[in-house]
Coordinates of C-alpha atoms in Angstrom, one line a residue:
X1 CA 116.9 7.7 136.0
X2 CA 118.2 9.3 132.8
X3 CA 118.1 13.1 132.7
X4 CA 116.5 13.0 129.3
X5 CA 113.3 11.6 130.9
X6 CA 112.5 15.0 132.2
X7 CA 110.6 17.5 130.1
X8 CA 112.0 21.0 129.8
X9 CA 109.2 23.4 130.9
X10 CA 107.8 25.4 128.1
X11 CA 107.4 29.2 128.3
X12 CA 103.6 28.8 128.4
X13 CA 103.7 26.2 131.2
X14 CA 106.1 28.3 133.2
X15 CA 103.8 31.3 132.9
X16 CA 100.9 29.3 134.1
X17 CA 102.8 28.1 137.1
X18 CA 103.8 31.6 138.0
X19 CA 100.2 32.7 137.9
X20 CA 99.4 29.9 140.3
X21 CA 102.3 30.8 142.6
X22 CA 101.4 34.5 142.7
X23 CA 98.2 33.5 144.5
X24 CA 100.0 31.4 147.1
X25 CA 101.4 32.9 150.3
X26 CA 104.8 31.9 151.7
X27 CA 105.7 31.5 155.3
X28 CA 109.4 31.6 156.1
X29 CA 110.7 30.0 152.9
X30 CA 107.6 27.9 152.2
X31 CA 104.1 28.0 150.8
X32 CA 101.7 28.4 153.7
X33 CA 101.6 30.3 157.0
X34 CA 103.5 28.9 160.0
X35 CA 104.7 30.5 163.2
X36 CA 107.1 33.5 162.8
X37 CA 110.8 32.7 163.1
X38 CA 112.2 32.5 166.6
X39 CA 115.6 33.7 167.6
X40 CA 116.2 31.1 170.3
X41 CA 116.8 27.4 170.4
X42 CA 114.0 25.1 171.3
X43 CA 115.3 25.2 174.9
X44 CA 114.9 28.9 175.0
X45 CA 118.7 29.7 175.0
X46 CA 120.2 31.9 172.2
X47 CA 121.5 29.8 169.4
X48 CA 125.3 30.0 168.7
X49 CA 126.6 31.8 165.7
X50 CA 127.7 29.7 162.7
X51 CA 131.2 28.2 163.1
X52 CA 133.9 27.9 160.5
X53 CA 132.9 25.8 157.6
X54 CA 133.6 22.1 157.0
X55 CA 133.0 22.3 153.3
X56 CA 135.8 22.5 150.7
X57 CA 137.6 25.9 150.7
X58 CA 136.8 26.4 147.0
X59 CA 133.1 26.0 147.4
X60 CA 131.3 28.8 145.5
X61 CA 128.6 30.1 147.9
X62 CA 127.9 33.3 146.0
X63 CA 127.3 32.4 142.3
X64 CA 123.6 32.0 141.7
X65 CA 123.9 28.8 139.6
X66 CA 126.4 27.1 142.0
X67 CA 125.2 24.0 143.8
X68 CA 126.9 25.5 146.9
X69 CA 125.1 28.9 146.7
X70 CA 124.0 30.0 150.2
X71 CA 120.9 32.2 149.9
X72 CA 119.6 33.9 153.1
X73 CA 118.9 37.3 154.6
X74 CA 122.5 38.3 154.4
X75 CA 123.2 36.8 151.0
X76 CA 120.7 37.6 148.2
X77 CA 120.9 36.1 144.8
X78 CA 122.9 38.0 142.2
X79 CA 121.3 38.9 139.9
X80 CA 118.2 39.4 142.0
X81 CA 115.9 38.1 139.2
X82 CA 118.0 35.0 138.5
X83 CA 116.2 32.2 136.7
X84 CA 117.7 28.7 136.6
X85 CA 118.1 27.3 133.0
X86 CA 116.8 24.8 132.2
X87 CA 113.9 24.2 134.6
X88 CA 112.2 20.9 134.3
X89 CA 108.8 19.6 135.4
X90 CA 108.5 17.2 138.3
X91 CA 105.5 16.3 140.4
X92 CA 103.6 19.3 139.2
X93 CA 106.4 21.7 140.1
X94 CA 109.7 22.8 138.7
X95 CA 113.3 22.3 139.7
X96 CA 116.8 22.5 138.1
X97 CA 117.5 19.3 136.1
X98 CA 120.1 17.9 138.5
X99 CA 117.9 18.4 141.5
X100 CA 114.8 17.1 139.7
X101 CA 116.6 13.9 138.8
X102 CA 117.8 13.3 142.3
X103 CA 114.4 14.1 143.8
X104 CA 112.7 11.7 141.4
X105 CA 114.9 8.9 142.6
X106 CA 114.4 9.7 146.2
X107 CA 110.6 9.9 145.9
X108 CA 110.6 6.5 144.0
X109 CA 112.6 5.0 146.9
X110 CA 110.3 6.5 149.5
X111 CA 107.2 5.2 147.7
X112 CA 108.8 1.7 147.4
X113 CA 108.7 1.7 151.2
X114 CA 105.0 2.6 151.1
X115 CA 105.7 6.1 152.3
X116 CA 103.1 8.7 151.1
X117 CA 105.0 11.7 149.8
X118 CA 104.3 14.6 147.4
X119 CA 105.9 17.9 146.4
X120 CA 104.0 21.0 147.5
X121 CA 106.5 23.7 146.3
X122 CA 109.8 23.9 144.5
X123 CA 111.0 26.7 142.2
X124 CA 109.5 30.1 142.6
X125 CA 110.4 33.0 140.4
X126 CA 111.4 36.5 141.4
X127 CA 108.1 37.9 140.2
X128 CA 106.2 35.3 142.2
X129 CA 108.2 36.3 145.3
X130 CA 107.4 40.0 144.7
X131 CA 103.7 39.2 144.8
X132 CA 104.0 36.9 147.8
X133 CA 106.1 39.3 149.8
X134 CA 103.9 42.3 149.0
X135 CA 100.9 40.3 150.1
X136 CA 102.4 39.7 153.5
X137 CA 103.5 43.4 153.9
X138 CA 100.0 44.6 153.1
X139 CA 98.4 42.1 155.5
X140 CA 100.9 42.3 158.4
X141 CA 103.3 45.2 157.9
X142 CA 106.9 44.9 156.8
X143 CA 108.4 44.0 160.2
X144 CA 106.2 40.9 160.5
X145 CA 106.5 40.2 156.8
X146 CA 110.2 40.0 157.1
X147 CA 109.9 37.3 159.8
X148 CA 107.6 35.1 157.8
X149 CA 108.4 35.6 154.1
X150 CA 111.6 36.0 152.1
X151 CA 112.1 39.3 150.3
X152 CA 112.3 39.1 146.5
X153 CA 115.8 37.9 145.5
X154 CA 116.4 36.4 148.9
X155 CA 114.4 33.2 148.5
X156 CA 116.2 29.9 148.2
X157 CA 113.2 28.5 146.2
X158 CA 114.3 30.9 143.4
X159 CA 117.5 28.8 142.8
X160 CA 115.5 25.8 141.7
X161 CA 117.3 23.7 144.3
X162 CA 114.8 23.8 147.1
X163 CA 111.8 21.5 147.6
X164 CA 108.9 21.3 150.1
X165 CA 107.7 17.8 150.8
X166 CA 104.2 16.9 152.0
X167 CA 102.1 13.8 152.7
X168 CA 98.5 15.0 152.9
X169 CA 98.3 14.0 156.6
X170 CA 97.0 17.4 157.7
X171 CA 100.5 18.5 158.8
X172 CA 101.7 19.8 155.5
X173 CA 103.9 22.9 155.9
X174 CA 103.5 22.7 159.7
X175 CA 106.0 21.6 162.4
X176 CA 103.9 18.5 163.1
X177 CA 105.0 17.3 159.7
X178 CA 108.2 16.2 161.5
X179 CA 106.3 13.4 163.1
X180 CA 105.3 11.8 159.8
X181 CA 107.0 8.9 158.1
X182 CA 107.9 11.1 155.1
X183 CA 109.6 13.7 157.2
X184 CA 111.5 11.2 159.3
X185 CA 112.6 9.2 156.4
X186 CA 113.8 12.3 154.5
X187 CA 115.6 13.6 157.6
X188 CA 117.5 10.4 157.9
X189 CA 118.2 9.6 154.2
X190 CA 117.9 12.7 152.0
X191 CA 121.7 13.3 152.1
X192 CA 122.2 10.1 150.2
X193 CA 120.4 11.8 147.3
X194 CA 122.1 15.1 147.6
X195 CA 119.5 16.9 149.8
X196 CA 119.8 18.4 153.3
X197 CA 117.2 19.7 155.7
X198 CA 117.6 23.5 155.3
X199 CA 116.0 25.0 158.3
X200 CA 116.5 22.7 161.3
X201 CA 115.0 23.1 164.8
X202 CA 116.9 25.4 167.2
X203 CA 119.0 27.1 164.4
X204 CA 116.7 30.1 163.8
X205 CA 119.3 32.6 164.8
X206 CA 121.6 31.2 162.2
X207 CA 119.3 30.6 159.3
X208 CA 116.9 33.4 159.9
X209 CA 113.9 31.1 159.6
X210 CA 111.8 28.9 162.0
X211 CA 112.0 25.1 161.9
X212 CA 110.8 23.7 158.6
X213 CA 110.9 19.9 158.6
X214 CA 109.5 19.9 155.1
X215 CA 112.1 22.1 153.3
X216 CA 115.0 20.3 151.7
X217 CA 117.8 21.8 149.7
X218 CA 119.8 20.1 147.0
X219 CA 123.6 20.6 147.2
X220 CA 124.7 17.4 145.3
X221 CA 125.4 14.0 146.7
X222 CA 129.1 14.5 147.4
X223 CA 128.5 17.7 149.4
X224 CA 125.5 16.3 151.1
X225 CA 127.5 13.3 152.3
X226 CA 130.2 15.6 153.6
X227 CA 127.5 17.8 155.3
X228 CA 126.1 14.7 157.0
X229 CA 129.5 13.5 158.1
X230 CA 130.6 16.9 159.4
X231 CA 127.9 17.1 162.0
X232 CA 126.9 20.6 160.7
X233 CA 123.2 21.3 160.9
X234 CA 122.9 24.4 158.6
X235 CA 124.5 25.5 155.3
X236 CA 125.7 28.5 157.1
X237 CA 127.7 26.3 159.5
X238 CA 128.9 23.9 156.8
X239 CA 130.1 26.6 154.5
X240 CA 131.2 29.0 157.2
X241 CA 129.3 31.9 155.8
X242 CA 128.1 33.3 159.1
X243 CA 124.8 33.7 160.8
X244 CA 122.0 35.4 158.9
X245 CA 119.2 36.0 161.4
X246 CA 118.3 39.4 159.9
X247 CA 118.5 41.4 156.7
X248 CA 121.4 43.8 156.3
X249 CA 119.0 46.7 155.9

């Protein structure tokens, strides 16, 4: 699909979406409460630290607008209030143009196979994350908030490269989403469109977040295919950036 089929989001539309987002809680890196992040694998044993990377040595994992940027509890965005430009509208949400184009194609292919799928969250601004994080701190205290919500400037959704999928089955933004056709198809095929599952099961002590079978991150098709072929399960492993279970301070 041609990039010019996407509409650049106007300032007014963006403001409206931010108002909506400010009223929506985020669990881990997503839009609704789930279990707090664990620090063990699904078998109960501590997860291993991230190994050396399989990605190209020149991958830029620190620049905010890089497709390779790794955002986690050890690596905040710089600047903290970074905003992707341009953002485009897709499925009632916003993404960077390259990610939106790839996602549009992926969703079309899923629906062509009669798979029900929708987008429940994508880009979230710094200001939205401030409101979201403050909500969880006020409700649960900072220690708990840090386990279930990204601090402002530390959210991957702020890059405009992350998307949360849903299917309306009653398991949206829950671990049981992994049993749905949408989740299983995406887990098997998303790399062909440039997306990877960002927070896999059993890798909580590396990513810093609990298993999220709905959360996919765009890194571009070439890198996603390398990621898939390498056997890496997390971006931290693929890029060799190290584990990020906790904030630096």
